[in-house]
Coordinates of C-alpha atoms and ligand atoms in Angstrom, one line a residue:
M1 CA -24.7 -23.1 62.3
L2 CA -26.7 -24.0 59.3
K3 CA -30.4 -24.5 59.4
I4 CA -32.5 -25.3 56.3
E5 CA -36.3 -25.2 56.7
N6 CA -38.8 -26.5 54.2
L7 CA -36.6 -25.9 51.2
N8 CA -38.3 -26.3 47.8
V9 CA -36.6 -26.0 44.4
H10 CA -38.3 -26.5 41.0
Y11 CA -36.6 -26.8 37.7
G12 CA -39.6 -26.1 35.5
K13 CA -41.9 -29.0 36.3
I14 CA -39.3 -31.0 38.1
H15 CA -39.7 -30.7 41.9
A16 CA -36.1 -31.3 42.7
L17 CA -36.3 -30.5 46.5
N18 CA -39.6 -31.0 48.4
D19 CA -39.8 -29.5 51.8
V20 CA -36.3 -30.4 52.9
S21 CA -35.2 -29.5 56.3
I22 CA -31.7 -30.2 57.7
E23 CA -29.4 -28.9 60.3
V24 CA -25.6 -28.6 60.5
P25 CA -24.7 -27.9 64.1
D26 CA -21.4 -26.1 64.9
K27 CA -18.2 -28.2 64.4
S28 CA -20.1 -31.2 63.0
V29 CA -19.9 -33.3 60.0
I30 CA -23.3 -34.1 58.5
T31 CA -23.9 -36.2 55.4
I32 CA -26.8 -36.5 52.9
V33 CA -26.8 -39.7 50.9
G34 CA -28.9 -40.5 48.0
S35 CA -28.7 -42.0 44.4
N36 CA -28.4 -40.2 41.1
G37 CA -30.8 -37.4 40.6
A38 CA -32.0 -37.4 44.2
G39 CA -31.3 -33.7 44.6
K40 CA -28.0 -33.8 46.5
S41 CA -26.2 -31.2 44.2
T42 CA -29.3 -29.0 44.2
L43 CA -29.3 -28.9 47.9
L44 CA -25.7 -27.8 48.1
R45 CA -26.0 -25.4 45.4
S46 CA -29.0 -23.9 47.1
V47 CA -26.9 -23.3 50.2
A48 CA -24.2 -21.7 48.1
G49 CA -26.8 -19.4 46.5
L50 CA -26.5 -20.9 42.9
V51 CA -30.1 -22.1 42.7
K52 CA -33.4 -20.2 42.7
L53 CA -35.5 -21.3 45.6
S54 CA -39.3 -21.7 45.3
G55 CA -39.7 -21.7 49.0
G56 CA -38.1 -22.2 52.4
R57 CA -35.5 -20.6 54.7
I58 CA -31.8 -20.9 55.0
T59 CA -30.2 -19.6 58.2
F60 CA -26.5 -19.4 58.7
D61 CA -24.9 -18.2 62.0
G62 CA -28.4 -17.0 63.1
K63 CA -28.9 -14.9 60.0
S64 CA -31.2 -15.4 57.1
I65 CA -29.1 -15.8 53.9
E66 CA -31.6 -16.6 51.1
Q67 CA -31.2 -13.1 49.7
L68 CA -27.3 -13.1 49.8
P69 CA -25.6 -13.4 46.4
P70 CA -23.1 -16.3 46.1
H71 CA -19.9 -14.3 46.7
K72 CA -21.3 -12.8 49.9
R73 CA -22.0 -16.4 51.2
V74 CA -18.3 -17.3 50.5
K75 CA -17.3 -14.2 52.5
A76 CA -19.7 -15.2 55.2
G77 CA -17.9 -18.6 55.3
I78 CA -19.9 -20.9 53.1
V79 CA -17.6 -22.6 50.6
L80 CA -18.6 -25.3 48.0
T81 CA -16.4 -27.8 46.5
P82 CA -18.5 -28.7 43.4
E83 CA -19.1 -32.1 41.9
G84 CA -16.5 -33.3 39.5
R85 CA -13.4 -31.8 41.1
R86 CA -13.2 -28.7 39.0
V87 CA -9.8 -27.2 38.9
F88 CA -8.3 -24.6 36.5
P89 CA -6.3 -27.0 34.2
K90 CA -4.0 -24.4 32.7
M91 CA -2.9 -23.1 36.1
T92 CA -0.5 -24.6 38.5
V93 CA -1.3 -26.2 41.8
R94 CA -0.1 -23.1 43.5
E95 CA -2.2 -20.7 41.4
N96 CA -5.2 -22.8 41.9
I97 CA -4.8 -22.6 45.7
A98 CA -4.1 -18.9 45.5
L99 CA -7.4 -18.4 43.6
G100 CA -9.3 -20.0 46.4
A101 CA -7.9 -17.3 48.7
F102 CA -9.0 -14.3 46.6
T103 CA -11.8 -13.3 48.9
R104 CA -9.6 -13.1 51.8
S105 CA -7.3 -10.4 53.1
K106 CA -3.5 -10.6 53.0
S107 CA -3.2 -11.4 56.7
E108 CA -5.6 -14.3 56.3
L109 CA -3.5 -15.7 53.4
Q110 CA -0.8 -16.8 55.9
G111 CA -0.9 -20.4 56.5
V112 CA -3.1 -21.2 53.5
E113 CA -0.5 -23.2 51.7
E114 CA 0.8 -24.8 54.8
T115 CA -2.8 -26.0 55.5
A116 CA -3.1 -27.4 52.0
F117 CA 0.2 -29.3 52.1
S118 CA -0.3 -30.7 55.6
M119 CA -3.7 -32.0 54.4
F120 CA -2.3 -33.3 51.2
P121 CA 1.6 -33.7 51.2
R122 CA 1.4 -35.0 47.7
L123 CA 0.3 -31.5 46.4
K124 CA 3.6 -30.0 47.7
D125 CA 5.5 -32.1 45.3
R126 CA 3.4 -30.9 42.5
Y127 CA 3.4 -27.3 43.5
N128 CA 4.3 -26.0 40.0
Q129 CA 2.7 -28.6 38.0
L130 CA -0.4 -27.6 35.8
A131 CA -3.5 -28.9 37.4
G132 CA -4.8 -30.3 34.2
T133 CA -1.9 -32.8 34.3
L134 CA -2.7 -34.1 37.8
S135 CA -4.3 -37.5 38.4
G136 CA -8.1 -37.6 39.2
G137 CA -7.3 -38.2 42.9
E138 CA -4.8 -35.3 42.9
Q139 CA -7.3 -33.0 41.3
Q140 CA -9.9 -33.8 44.0
M141 CA -7.2 -32.9 46.6
L142 CA -6.6 -29.7 44.9
A143 CA -10.3 -28.9 44.7
I144 CA -10.6 -29.4 48.4
A145 CA -7.4 -27.5 49.2
R146 CA -8.6 -24.6 47.0
S147 CA -11.8 -24.5 49.1
M148 CA -10.0 -24.6 52.3
A149 CA -7.9 -21.6 51.0
S150 CA -11.2 -19.7 51.1
K151 CA -11.1 -20.2 54.9
P152 CA -14.6 -21.7 55.3
K153 CA -16.7 -22.0 58.4
L154 CA -18.9 -24.4 56.6
L155 CA -17.5 -26.6 53.8
L156 CA -19.9 -28.1 51.3
L157 CA -18.5 -31.2 49.6
D158 CA -20.3 -32.6 46.6
E159 CA -19.4 -36.3 46.1
P160 CA -15.8 -36.0 46.9
S161 CA -15.2 -39.7 46.5
M162 CA -16.8 -40.0 43.1
G163 CA -14.6 -42.0 40.6
L164 CA -11.8 -42.4 43.0
A165 CA -9.8 -45.6 43.8
P166 CA -10.3 -46.9 47.4
N167 CA -6.8 -45.7 48.4
M168 CA -7.8 -42.1 47.2
V169 CA -11.0 -42.3 49.0
D170 CA -9.0 -43.0 52.2
V171 CA -7.0 -39.9 51.6
V172 CA -10.1 -37.8 51.1
E173 CA -11.6 -39.2 54.3
S174 CA -8.4 -38.3 56.3
A175 CA -8.7 -34.9 54.8
I176 CA -12.2 -34.5 56.0
N177 CA -11.1 -35.5 59.5
Y178 CA -8.3 -33.0 59.3
I179 CA -10.7 -30.2 58.3
R180 CA -13.1 -31.1 61.1
D181 CA -10.1 -30.8 63.5
Q182 CA -9.6 -27.3 62.2
G183 CA -13.1 -26.5 63.7
V184 CA -14.7 -26.3 60.3
S185 CA -18.2 -27.8 59.9
I186 CA -18.8 -30.0 56.9
L187 CA -21.9 -30.8 54.9
I188 CA -21.1 -33.7 52.5
V189 CA -23.3 -35.3 49.9
E190 CA -22.3 -38.8 48.7
Q191 CA -23.4 -41.9 46.9
N192 CA -20.6 -43.8 48.7
I193 CA -22.6 -44.5 51.9
F194 CA -19.8 -46.3 53.6
M195 CA -17.5 -43.5 53.4
A196 CA -20.1 -40.9 54.1
F197 CA -21.3 -42.6 57.4
D198 CA -17.7 -43.3 58.4
V199 CA -16.7 -39.6 58.5
S200 CA -20.0 -38.0 59.7
D201 CA -21.9 -37.6 63.0
F202 CA -25.4 -37.5 61.6
G203 CA -26.9 -38.4 58.2
Y204 CA -30.0 -38.0 56.1
V205 CA -31.1 -40.1 53.2
I206 CA -32.6 -38.2 50.3
Q207 CA -34.8 -39.8 47.6
T208 CA -36.2 -37.9 44.7
G209 CA -36.1 -34.6 46.6
N210 CA -37.5 -35.9 49.9
I211 CA -35.6 -36.7 53.1
V212 CA -36.9 -40.2 53.8
L213 CA -34.6 -41.1 56.8
S214 CA -32.2 -39.5 59.2
G215 CA -30.2 -40.5 62.3
K216 CA -26.8 -40.9 63.8
S217 CA -24.4 -42.1 61.2
C218 CA -23.4 -45.0 63.2
E219 CA -26.9 -46.2 63.3
L220 CA -27.6 -45.4 59.6
A221 CA -24.6 -47.4 58.7
N222 CA -26.8 -50.3 59.6
V223 CA -26.7 -51.5 56.0
E224 CA -30.1 -53.1 55.9
M225 CA -32.0 -50.0 56.9
V226 CA -30.2 -47.9 54.3
K227 CA -30.4 -50.5 51.6
K228 CA -34.1 -50.3 52.0
A229 CA -34.1 -46.6 51.5
Y230 CA -31.9 -47.0 48.5
L231 CA -34.1 -49.6 47.0
G232 CA -37.1 -47.3 47.5
E233 CA -38.9 -49.4 50.1
I234 CA -39.3 -46.6 52.5
K235 CA -42.4 -44.6 51.7
E236 CA -43.2 -41.2 53.1
Ligands
ATP301 N1 -30.3 -27.0 35.8 C1 -31.2 -28.0 35.8 N2 -32.3 -27.9 35.0 C2 -33.3 -28.8 35.0 N3 -33.3 -29.8 35.8 C3 -32.3 -30.1 36.6 C4 -31.2 -29.1 36.7 N4 -30.2 -29.5 37.6 C5 -30.8 -30.7 38.1 N5 -32.0 -31.0 37.6 C6 -32.8 -32.2 37.9 O1 -33.0 -32.1 39.2 C7 -33.0 -33.4 39.8 C8 -32.0 -33.3 40.9 O2 -30.7 -33.2 40.4 P1 -29.3 -33.1 41.3 O3 -28.2 -32.8 40.3 O4 -29.5 -32.2 42.4 O5 -29.2 -34.6 41.7 P2 -28.0 -35.3 42.5 O6 -28.5 -36.0 43.6 O7 -26.8 -34.4 42.7 O8 -27.5 -36.5 41.4 P3 -26.1 -37.1 41.1 O9 -25.8 -38.0 42.2 O10 -26.2 -37.7 39.7 O11 -25.1 -35.9 41.1 C9 -32.6 -34.3 38.7 O12 -33.8 -34.9 38.3 C10 -32.0 -33.5 37.7 O13 -32.2 -34.0 36.3
MG302 MG1 -24.9 -34.3 42.1

């Protein structure tokens, strides 16, 4: 479904992504784990069209998308839930969800709220509450629900577990499984390697802009191996 080949991104002199190649097959959950500043957000933002590439190819559903502006990528089915659970604080839960659906036709709107509430029943109780007054965990739920309202084919999740209590991480993990069951592919970047490998089929480890390790998630979850990558012991 998504194929990234030899992607390079520079911010001035910083080489944020160096020849990164990854694939997200149809109906799969793929993860990229890495520590602070490794290039995880840059990679997702590149797929969403928010970063200028200095080289490489991105193919989605068999078509090259490097030239597509961000809103056309959303229309094509690529939706990003950015880092830091951004919601519109002065708008209600309901209005936030409706905003996610703005690129879709009226007929497509049906079921959007039901999907949100079956994923996160707690949001239903907070339907008319201002998003800014939700707890951190609830705001993450809302951010994901809003992305789902855009009816993605491919959902890009930027550190959905960041800053959440363990029980909230479990809620997010269940939501990811629910979304996968809807036939949506997911590319998730995380520092929480346990959560990431638990929910995904295949994973990559990124270190200062380079993919240093990849494999089936159940194998990568072999902590020793990944710890090595984290401690920088794996050289290119
Ligand atoms: N707009 C920007 N201008 C200049 N440098 C940037 C910009 N965005 C990111 N960088 C740099 O690029 C590198 C990768 O950043 P990125 O945000 O992709 O990392 P990350 O893996 O998402 O980190 P984190 O886990 O902290 O979110 C970092 O060194 C960062 O300082
Ligand atoms: Mg980031």
